[in-house]
Tab-separated table of C-alpha atoms and ligand atoms in Angstrom:
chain	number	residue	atom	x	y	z
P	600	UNK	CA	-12.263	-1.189	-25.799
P	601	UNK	CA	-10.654	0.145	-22.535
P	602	UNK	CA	-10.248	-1.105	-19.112
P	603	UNK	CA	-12.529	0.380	-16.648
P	604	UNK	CA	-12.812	-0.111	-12.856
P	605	UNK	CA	-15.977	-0.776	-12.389
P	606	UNK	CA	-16.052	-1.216	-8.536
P	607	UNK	CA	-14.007	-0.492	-5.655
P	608	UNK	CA	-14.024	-1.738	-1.921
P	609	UNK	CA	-11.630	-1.437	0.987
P	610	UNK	CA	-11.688	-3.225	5.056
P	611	UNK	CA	-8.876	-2.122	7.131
P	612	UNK	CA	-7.849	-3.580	9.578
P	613	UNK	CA	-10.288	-4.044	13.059
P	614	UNK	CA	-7.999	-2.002	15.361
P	615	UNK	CA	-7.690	1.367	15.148
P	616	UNK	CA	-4.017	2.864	16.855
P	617	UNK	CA	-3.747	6.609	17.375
P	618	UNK	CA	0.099	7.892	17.915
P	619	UNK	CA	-0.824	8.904	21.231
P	620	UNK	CA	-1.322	4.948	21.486
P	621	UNK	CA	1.967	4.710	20.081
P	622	UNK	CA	3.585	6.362	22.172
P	623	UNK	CA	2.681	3.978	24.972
P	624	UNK	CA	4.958	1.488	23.455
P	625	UNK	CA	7.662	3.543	22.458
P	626	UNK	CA	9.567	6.608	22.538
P	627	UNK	CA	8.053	9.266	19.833
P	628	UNK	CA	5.551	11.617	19.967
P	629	UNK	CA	2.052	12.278	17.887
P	630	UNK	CA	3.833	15.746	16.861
P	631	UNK	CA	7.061	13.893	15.484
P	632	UNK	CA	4.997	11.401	12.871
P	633	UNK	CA	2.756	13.971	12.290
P	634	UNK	CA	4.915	16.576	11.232
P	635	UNK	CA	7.217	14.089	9.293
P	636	UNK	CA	5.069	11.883	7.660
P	637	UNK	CA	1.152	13.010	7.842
P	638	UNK	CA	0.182	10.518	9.588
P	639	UNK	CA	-2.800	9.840	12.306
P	640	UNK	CA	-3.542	7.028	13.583
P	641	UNK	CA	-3.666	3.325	11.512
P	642	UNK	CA	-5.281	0.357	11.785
P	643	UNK	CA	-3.825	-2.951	12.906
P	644	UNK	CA	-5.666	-6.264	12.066
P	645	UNK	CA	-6.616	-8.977	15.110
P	646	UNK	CA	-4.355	-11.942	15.711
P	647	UNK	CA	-6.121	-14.284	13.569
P	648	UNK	CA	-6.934	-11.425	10.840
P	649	UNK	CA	-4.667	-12.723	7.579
P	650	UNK	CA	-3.535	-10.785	4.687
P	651	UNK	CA	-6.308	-12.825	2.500
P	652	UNK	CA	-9.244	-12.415	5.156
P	653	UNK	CA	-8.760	-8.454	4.366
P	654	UNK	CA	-8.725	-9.137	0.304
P	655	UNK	CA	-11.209	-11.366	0.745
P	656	UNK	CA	-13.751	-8.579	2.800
P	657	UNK	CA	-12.678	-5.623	0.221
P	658	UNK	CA	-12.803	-7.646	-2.318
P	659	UNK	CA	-16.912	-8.542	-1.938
P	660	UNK	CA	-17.318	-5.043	-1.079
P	661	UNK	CA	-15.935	-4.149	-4.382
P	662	UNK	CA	-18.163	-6.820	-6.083
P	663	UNK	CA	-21.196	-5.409	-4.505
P	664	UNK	CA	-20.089	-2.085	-5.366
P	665	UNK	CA	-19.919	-3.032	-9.186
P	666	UNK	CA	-22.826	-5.417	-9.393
P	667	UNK	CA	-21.041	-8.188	-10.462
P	668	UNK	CA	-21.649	-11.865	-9.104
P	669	UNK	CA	-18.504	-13.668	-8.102
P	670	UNK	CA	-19.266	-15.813	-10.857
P	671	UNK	CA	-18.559	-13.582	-13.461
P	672	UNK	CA	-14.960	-13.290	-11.809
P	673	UNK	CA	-12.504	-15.185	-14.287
P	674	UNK	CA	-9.268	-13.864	-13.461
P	675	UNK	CA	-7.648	-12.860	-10.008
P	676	UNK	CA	-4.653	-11.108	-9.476
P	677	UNK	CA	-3.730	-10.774	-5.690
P	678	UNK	CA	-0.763	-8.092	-4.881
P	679	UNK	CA	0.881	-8.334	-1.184
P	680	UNK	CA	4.449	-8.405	0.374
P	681	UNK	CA	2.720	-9.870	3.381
P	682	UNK	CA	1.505	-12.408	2.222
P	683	UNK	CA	-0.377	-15.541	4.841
P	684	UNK	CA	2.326	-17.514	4.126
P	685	UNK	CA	5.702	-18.301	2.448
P	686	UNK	CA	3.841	-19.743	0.141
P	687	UNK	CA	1.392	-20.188	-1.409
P	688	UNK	CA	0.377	-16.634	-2.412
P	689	UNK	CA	-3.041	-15.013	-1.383
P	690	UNK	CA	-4.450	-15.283	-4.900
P	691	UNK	CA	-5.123	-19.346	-4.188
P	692	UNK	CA	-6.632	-18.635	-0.716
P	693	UNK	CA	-8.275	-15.634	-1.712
P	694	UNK	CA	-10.424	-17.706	-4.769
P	695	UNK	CA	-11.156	-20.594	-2.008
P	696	UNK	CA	-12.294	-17.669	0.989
P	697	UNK	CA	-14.690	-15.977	-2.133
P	698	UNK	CA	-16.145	-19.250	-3.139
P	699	UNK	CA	-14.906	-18.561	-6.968
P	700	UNK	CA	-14.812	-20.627	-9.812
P	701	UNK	CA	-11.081	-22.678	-10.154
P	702	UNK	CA	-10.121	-19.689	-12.168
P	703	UNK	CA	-6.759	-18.575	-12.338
P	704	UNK	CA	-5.468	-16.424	-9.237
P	705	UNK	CA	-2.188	-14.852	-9.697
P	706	UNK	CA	-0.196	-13.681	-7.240
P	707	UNK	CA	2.100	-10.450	-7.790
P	708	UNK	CA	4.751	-8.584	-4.932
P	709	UNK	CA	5.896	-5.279	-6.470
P	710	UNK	CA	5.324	-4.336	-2.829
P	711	UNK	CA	4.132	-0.273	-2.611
P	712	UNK	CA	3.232	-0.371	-6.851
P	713	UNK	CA	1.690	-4.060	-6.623
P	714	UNK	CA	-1.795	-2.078	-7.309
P	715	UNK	CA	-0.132	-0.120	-9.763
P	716	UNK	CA	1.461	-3.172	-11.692
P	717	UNK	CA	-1.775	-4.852	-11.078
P	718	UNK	CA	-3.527	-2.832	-13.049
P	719	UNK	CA	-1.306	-3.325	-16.075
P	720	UNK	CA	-1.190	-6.623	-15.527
P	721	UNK	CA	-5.208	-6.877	-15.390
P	722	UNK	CA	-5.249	-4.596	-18.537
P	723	UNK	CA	-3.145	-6.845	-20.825
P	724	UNK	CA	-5.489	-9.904	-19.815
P	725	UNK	CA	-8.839	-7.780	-20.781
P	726	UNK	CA	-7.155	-6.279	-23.694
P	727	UNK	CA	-6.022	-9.966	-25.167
P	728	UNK	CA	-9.546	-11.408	-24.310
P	729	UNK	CA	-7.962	-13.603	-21.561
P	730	UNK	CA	-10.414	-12.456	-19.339
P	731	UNK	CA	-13.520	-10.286	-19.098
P	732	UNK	CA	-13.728	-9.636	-15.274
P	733	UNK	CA	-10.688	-9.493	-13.479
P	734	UNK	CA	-10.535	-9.268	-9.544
P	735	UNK	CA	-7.968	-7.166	-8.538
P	736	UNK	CA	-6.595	-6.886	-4.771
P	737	UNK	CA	-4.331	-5.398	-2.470
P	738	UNK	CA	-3.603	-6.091	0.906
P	739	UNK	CA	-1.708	-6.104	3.761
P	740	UNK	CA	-1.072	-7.116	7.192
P	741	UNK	CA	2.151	-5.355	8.685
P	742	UNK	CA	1.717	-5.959	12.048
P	743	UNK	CA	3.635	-9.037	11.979
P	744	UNK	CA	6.578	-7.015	11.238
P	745	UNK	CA	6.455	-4.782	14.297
P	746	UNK	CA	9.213	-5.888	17.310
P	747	UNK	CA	6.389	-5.753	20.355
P	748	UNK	CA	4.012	-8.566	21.331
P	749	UNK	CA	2.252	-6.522	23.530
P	750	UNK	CA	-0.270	-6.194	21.312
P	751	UNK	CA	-3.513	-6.074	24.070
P	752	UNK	CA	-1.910	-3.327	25.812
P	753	UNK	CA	-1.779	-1.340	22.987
P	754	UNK	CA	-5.097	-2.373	22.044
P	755	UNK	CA	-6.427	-0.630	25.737
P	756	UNK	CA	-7.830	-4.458	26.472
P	757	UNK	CA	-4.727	-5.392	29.255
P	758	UNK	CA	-2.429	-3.537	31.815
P	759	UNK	CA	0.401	-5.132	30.704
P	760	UNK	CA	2.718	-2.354	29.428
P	761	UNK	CA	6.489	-3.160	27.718
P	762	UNK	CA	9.393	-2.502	30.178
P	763	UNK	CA	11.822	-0.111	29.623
P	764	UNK	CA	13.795	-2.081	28.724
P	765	UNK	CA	11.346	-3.428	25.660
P	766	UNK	CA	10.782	0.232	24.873
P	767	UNK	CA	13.864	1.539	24.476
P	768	UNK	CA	14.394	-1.878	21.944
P	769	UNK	CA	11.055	-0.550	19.917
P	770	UNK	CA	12.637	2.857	19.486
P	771	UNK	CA	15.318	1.733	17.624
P	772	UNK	CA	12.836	0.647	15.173
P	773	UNK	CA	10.963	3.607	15.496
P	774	UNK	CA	11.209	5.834	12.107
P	775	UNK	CA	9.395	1.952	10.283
P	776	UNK	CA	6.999	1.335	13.359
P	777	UNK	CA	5.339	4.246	13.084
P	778	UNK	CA	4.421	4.697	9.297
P	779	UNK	CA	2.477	1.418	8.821
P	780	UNK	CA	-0.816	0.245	8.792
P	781	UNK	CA	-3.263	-2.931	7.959
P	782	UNK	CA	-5.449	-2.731	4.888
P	783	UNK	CA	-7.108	-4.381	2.251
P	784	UNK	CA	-8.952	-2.975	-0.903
P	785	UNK	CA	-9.997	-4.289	-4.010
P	786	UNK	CA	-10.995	-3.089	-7.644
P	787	UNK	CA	-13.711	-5.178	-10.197
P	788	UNK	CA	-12.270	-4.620	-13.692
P	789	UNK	CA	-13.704	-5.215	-16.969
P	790	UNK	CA	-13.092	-4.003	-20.434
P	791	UNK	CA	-15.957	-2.044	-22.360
P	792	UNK	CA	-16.423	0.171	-25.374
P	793	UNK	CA	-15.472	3.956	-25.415
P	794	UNK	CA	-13.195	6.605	-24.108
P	795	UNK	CA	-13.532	5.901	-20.365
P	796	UNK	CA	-10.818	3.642	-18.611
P	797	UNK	CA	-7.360	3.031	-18.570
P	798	UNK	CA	-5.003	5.082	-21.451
P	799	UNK	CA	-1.509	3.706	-20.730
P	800	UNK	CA	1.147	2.867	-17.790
P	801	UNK	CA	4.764	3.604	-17.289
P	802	UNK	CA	6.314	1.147	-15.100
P	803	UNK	CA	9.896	1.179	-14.223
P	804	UNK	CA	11.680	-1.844	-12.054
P	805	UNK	CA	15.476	-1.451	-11.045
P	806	UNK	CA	16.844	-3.793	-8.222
P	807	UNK	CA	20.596	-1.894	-7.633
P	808	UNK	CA	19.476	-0.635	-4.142
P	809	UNK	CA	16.898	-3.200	-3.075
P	810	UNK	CA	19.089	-2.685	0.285
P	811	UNK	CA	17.245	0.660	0.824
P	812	UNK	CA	14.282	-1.368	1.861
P	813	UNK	CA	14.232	-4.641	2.241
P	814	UNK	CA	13.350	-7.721	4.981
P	815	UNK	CA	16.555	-9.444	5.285
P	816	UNK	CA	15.953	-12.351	6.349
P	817	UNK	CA	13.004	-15.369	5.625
P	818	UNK	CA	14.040	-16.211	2.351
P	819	UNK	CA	16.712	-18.318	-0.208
P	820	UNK	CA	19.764	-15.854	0.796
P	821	UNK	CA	20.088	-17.860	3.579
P	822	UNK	CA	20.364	-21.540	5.107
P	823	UNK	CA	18.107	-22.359	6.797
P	824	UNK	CA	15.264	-19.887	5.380
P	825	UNK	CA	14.845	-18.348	8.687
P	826	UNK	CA	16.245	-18.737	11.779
P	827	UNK	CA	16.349	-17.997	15.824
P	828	UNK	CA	19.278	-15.665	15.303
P	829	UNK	CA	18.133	-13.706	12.410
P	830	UNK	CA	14.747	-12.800	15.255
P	831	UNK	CA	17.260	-12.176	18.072
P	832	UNK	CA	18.331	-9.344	15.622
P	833	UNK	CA	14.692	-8.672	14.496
P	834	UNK	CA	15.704	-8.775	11.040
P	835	UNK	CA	11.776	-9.646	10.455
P	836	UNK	CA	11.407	-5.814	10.525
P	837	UNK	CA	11.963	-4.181	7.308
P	838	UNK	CA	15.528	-2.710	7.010
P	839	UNK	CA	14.812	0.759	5.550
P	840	UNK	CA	17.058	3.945	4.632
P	841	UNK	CA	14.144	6.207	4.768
P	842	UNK	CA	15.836	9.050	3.396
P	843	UNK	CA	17.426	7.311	0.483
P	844	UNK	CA	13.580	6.403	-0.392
P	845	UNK	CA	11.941	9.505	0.239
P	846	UNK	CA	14.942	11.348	-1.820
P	847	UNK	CA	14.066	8.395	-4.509
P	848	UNK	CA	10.503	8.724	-4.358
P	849	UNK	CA	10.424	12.771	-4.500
P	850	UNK	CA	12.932	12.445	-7.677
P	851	UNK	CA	11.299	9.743	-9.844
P	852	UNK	CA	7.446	10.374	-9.256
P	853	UNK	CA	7.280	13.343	-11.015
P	854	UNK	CA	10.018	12.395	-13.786
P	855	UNK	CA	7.452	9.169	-14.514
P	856	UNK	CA	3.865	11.127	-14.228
P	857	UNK	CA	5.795	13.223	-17.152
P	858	UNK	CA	6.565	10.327	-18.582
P	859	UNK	CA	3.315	8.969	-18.992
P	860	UNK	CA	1.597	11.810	-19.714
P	861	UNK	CA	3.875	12.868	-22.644
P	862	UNK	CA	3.325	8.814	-24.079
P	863	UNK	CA	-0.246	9.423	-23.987
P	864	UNK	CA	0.095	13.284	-25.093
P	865	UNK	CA	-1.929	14.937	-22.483
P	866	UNK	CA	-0.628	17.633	-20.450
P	867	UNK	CA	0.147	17.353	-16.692
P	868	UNK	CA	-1.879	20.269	-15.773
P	869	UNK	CA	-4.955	18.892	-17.246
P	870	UNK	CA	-4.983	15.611	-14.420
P	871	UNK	CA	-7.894	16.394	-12.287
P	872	UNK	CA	-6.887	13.833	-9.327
P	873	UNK	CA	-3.460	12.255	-8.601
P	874	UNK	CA	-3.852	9.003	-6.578
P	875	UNK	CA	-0.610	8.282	-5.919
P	876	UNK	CA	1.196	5.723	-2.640
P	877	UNK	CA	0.573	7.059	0.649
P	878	UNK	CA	4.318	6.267	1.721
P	879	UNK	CA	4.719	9.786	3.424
P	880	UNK	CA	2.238	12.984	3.172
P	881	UNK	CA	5.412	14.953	2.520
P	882	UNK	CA	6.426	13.220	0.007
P	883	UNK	CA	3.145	13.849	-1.952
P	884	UNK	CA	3.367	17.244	-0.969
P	885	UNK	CA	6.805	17.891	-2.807
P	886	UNK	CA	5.676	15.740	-5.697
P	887	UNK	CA	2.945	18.400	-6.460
P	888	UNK	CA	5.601	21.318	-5.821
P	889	UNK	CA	8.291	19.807	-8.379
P	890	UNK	CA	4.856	18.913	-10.764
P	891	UNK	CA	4.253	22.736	-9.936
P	892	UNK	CA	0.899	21.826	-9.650
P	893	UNK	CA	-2.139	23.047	-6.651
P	894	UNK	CA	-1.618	20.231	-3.757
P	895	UNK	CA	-5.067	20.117	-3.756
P	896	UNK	CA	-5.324	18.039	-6.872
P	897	UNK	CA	-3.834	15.239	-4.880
P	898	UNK	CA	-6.055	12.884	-2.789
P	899	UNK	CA	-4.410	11.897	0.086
P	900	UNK	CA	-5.526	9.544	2.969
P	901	UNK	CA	-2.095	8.517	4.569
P	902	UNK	CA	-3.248	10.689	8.025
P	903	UNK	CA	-6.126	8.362	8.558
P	904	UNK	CA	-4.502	5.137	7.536
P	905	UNK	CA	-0.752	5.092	7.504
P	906	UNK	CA	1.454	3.574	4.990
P	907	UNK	CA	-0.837	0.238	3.464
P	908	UNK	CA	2.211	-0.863	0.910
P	909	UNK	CA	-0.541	-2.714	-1.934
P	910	UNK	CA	-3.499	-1.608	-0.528
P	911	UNK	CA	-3.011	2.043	-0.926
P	912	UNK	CA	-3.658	3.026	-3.844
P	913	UNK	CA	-7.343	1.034	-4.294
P	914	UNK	CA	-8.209	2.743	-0.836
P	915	UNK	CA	-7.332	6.364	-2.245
P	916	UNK	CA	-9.032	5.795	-5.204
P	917	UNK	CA	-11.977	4.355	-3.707
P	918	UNK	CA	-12.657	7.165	-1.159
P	919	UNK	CA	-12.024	10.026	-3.605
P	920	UNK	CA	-14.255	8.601	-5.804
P	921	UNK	CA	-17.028	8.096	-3.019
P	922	UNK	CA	-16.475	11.269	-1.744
P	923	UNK	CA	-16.738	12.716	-5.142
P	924	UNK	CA	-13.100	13.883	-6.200
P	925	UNK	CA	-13.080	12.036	-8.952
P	926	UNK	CA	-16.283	12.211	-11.418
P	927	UNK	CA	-16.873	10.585	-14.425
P	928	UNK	CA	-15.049	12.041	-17.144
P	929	UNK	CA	-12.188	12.920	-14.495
P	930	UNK	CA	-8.444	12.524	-15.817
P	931	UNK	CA	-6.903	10.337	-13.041
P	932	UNK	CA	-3.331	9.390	-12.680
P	933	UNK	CA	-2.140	6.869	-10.590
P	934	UNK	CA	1.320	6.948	-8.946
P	935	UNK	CA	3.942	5.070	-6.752
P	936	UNK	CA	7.301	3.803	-5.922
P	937	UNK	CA	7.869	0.818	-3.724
P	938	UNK	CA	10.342	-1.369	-2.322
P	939	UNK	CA	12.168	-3.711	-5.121
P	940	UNK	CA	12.440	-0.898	-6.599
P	941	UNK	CA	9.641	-0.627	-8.859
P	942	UNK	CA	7.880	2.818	-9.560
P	943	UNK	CA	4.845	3.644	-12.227
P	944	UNK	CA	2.299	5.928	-13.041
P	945	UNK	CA	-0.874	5.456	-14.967
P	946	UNK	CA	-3.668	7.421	-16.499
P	947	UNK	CA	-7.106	6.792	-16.487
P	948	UNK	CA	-10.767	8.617	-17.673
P	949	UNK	CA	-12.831	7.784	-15.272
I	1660	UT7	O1	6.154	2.700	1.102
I	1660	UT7	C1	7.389	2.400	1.619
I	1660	UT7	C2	8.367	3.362	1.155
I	1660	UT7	N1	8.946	4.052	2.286
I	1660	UT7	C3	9.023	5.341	2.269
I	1660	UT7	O2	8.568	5.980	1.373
I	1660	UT7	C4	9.766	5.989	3.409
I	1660	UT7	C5	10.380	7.290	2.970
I	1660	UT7	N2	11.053	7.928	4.083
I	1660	UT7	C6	10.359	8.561	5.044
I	1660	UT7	O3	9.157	8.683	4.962
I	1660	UT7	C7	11.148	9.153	6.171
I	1660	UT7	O4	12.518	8.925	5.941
I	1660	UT7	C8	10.757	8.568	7.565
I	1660	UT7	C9	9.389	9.085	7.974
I	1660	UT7	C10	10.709	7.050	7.519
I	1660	UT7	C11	11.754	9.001	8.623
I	1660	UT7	O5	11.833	10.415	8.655
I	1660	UT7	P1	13.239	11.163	8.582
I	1660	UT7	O6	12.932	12.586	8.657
I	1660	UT7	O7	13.978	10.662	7.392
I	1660	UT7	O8	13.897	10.692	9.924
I	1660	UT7	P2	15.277	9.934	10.207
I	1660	UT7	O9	15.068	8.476	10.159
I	1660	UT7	O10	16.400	10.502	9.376
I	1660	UT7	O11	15.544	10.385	11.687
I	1660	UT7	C12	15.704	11.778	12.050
I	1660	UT7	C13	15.580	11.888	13.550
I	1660	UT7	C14	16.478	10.885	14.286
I	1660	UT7	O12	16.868	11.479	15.502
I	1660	UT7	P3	18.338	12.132	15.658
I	1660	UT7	O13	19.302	11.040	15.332
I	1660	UT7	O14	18.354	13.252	14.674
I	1660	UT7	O15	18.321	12.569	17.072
I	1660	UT7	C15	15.528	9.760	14.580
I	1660	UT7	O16	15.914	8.996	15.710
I	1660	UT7	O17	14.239	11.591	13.941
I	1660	UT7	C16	14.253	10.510	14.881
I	1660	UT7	N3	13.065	9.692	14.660
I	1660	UT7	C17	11.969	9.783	15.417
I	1660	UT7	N4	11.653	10.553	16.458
I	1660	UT7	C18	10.436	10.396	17.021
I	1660	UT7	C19	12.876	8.726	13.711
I	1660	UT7	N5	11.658	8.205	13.842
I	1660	UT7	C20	11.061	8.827	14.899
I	1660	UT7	C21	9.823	8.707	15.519
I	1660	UT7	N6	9.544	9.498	16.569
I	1660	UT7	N7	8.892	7.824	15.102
């Protein structure tokens, strides 16, 4: 028996922000983020929108895509680091949004690999017979991180433009702002007979520089949990050393796609499609250079949607397989590194 994704969905988020609308509300330019990081334009979810109103959408898109009634869902494993709330998790509010049985929903946060560990995670439940559907989400909403609340104007639905003053404070954030978007997707997973489906993970944790990316403030560290001072610093934005992570990202992705593929004995030139994090379209790029591999074997989406932490590696996966990168019989490896820091790879037959 192997694990097999049998269904895929993905919503992002309803608003759609080019970096020409970016720079409206702070000092970069469209040729900066492209150049440096791929990326397009992203989505950013209405006020209102939570993180478990986009699992929820991608996730019955994913259902309808396998043919599955929510029924037959017995196990749900919800990945964020944006979660609704402190707590609970998104797993709890996700079953109650779907309707599902009081089957278990658990939540994971191994932020940019929480699809990644998901997967495992959903594997060693259909493997022990714990389950024999497992829902399997990732989402996020990271416009709650960003410093401006003039969230209509950027929208093109009011006037009312930050003062110079407020955009010379949303430059200083301006290397985080830019990368992000809102997204949820969602895979149906099941176990059946045969070759197809998951062969085997390698999944790494190691917190020594958690500092590198991190949101320092809103939790235990500190007493009270959160307070006015820590948002007069705007410590609710993501501290981030991006080059630290990029250098750590460009080092270790291609020293754990080895990895895997030498546990599972299959050479790295025979992967057909890499789906790996869209943290950074240059960072994929120099993957496939040290992997000495054709860039073209990597799917990337990052231009159209940013940086979607959980949700990016369900909403690669899905498209390439819609738009018909990956067929059946396809050798697909899965990659990421994310905050924590936590890093993987996996390979699947599709
Ligand atoms: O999934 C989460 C994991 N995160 C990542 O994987 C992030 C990995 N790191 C990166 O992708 C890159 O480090 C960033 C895209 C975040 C930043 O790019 P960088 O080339 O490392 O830029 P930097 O922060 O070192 O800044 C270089 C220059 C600075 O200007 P000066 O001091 O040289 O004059 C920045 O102020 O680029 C400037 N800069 C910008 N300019 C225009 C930084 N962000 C921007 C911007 N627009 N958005």
């Amino acid at each position: 028996m192997r694990t097999r994704i049998v269904g895929t969905g993905f919503v992002t988020g309803e608003n759609r922000v080019t970096n020409h609308d970016l720079q409206r509300m702070l000092d970069t330019t469209d040729d900066w983020i492209r150049e440096r990081t791929g990326v397009e334009q992203r989505y950013y979810a209405e006020q209102g929108t939570t993180t478990s109103d986009l699992g929820a959408r991608a996730a019955e898109q994913a259902l309808a895509d396998a043919g599955v009634p929510k029924e037959a869902v017995d196990l749900v494993i919800f990945a964020t680091m944006t979660p609704d709330f402190y707590f609970p998790g998104c797993g709890g509010l996700l079953q109650q949004k779907l309707g599902l049985r009081t089957i278990p929903a658990i939540d994971i946060r191994q932020q940019c690999t929480g699809f990644l560990f998901g997967l495992s995670v959903a594997d060693a439940f259909l493997k022990a017979g714990q389950a024999k559907t497992v829902l399997l989400v990732g989402a996020e909403i990271h416009s709650g991180f960003m410093p401006w609340g003039q969230w209509d104007f950027l929208f093109g639905r009011s006037a009312q433009g930050p003062t110079a003053d407020e955009k010379a404070l949303y430059t200083q954030f301006r290397d985080r702002a830019v990368i992000f978007g809102d997204a949820g997707a969602a895979a149906v997973l099941r176990a059946e007979p045969g070759e197809r489906g998951l062969l085997g993970f390698a999944l790494h944790s190691d917190g020594a520089n958690h500092e590198d990316l991190f949101v320092n403030t809103g939790g235990m560290a500190f007493r009270p949990y959160m307070s006015e001072a820590h948002l007069r610093e705007h410590r609710q934005m993501p501290a981030m050393n991006g080059r630290s992570v990029y250098r750590m990202a460009i080092g270790l992705l291609p020293e754990v796609i080895r990895e895997v593929c030498a546990a599972q004995n299959v050479k790295v030139e025979e992967i057909d499609c890499f789906i790996a994090h869209q943290a950074n379209l240059r960072i994929n790029e120099a993957m496939m250079r040290a992997l000495k591999l054709p860039e073209e074997r990597m799917f990337n989406n990052i231009q159209r949607y940013g940086n979607t932490t959980a949700a990016s590696i369900p909403l690669a996966y899905h498209e390439a397989r819609k738009q018909g990168r990956i067929k059946p019989g396809s050798l697909v490896c899965f990659a990421g590194l994310g905050s924590g820091f936590h890093w993987g790879a996996a390979l699947m037959r599709e």
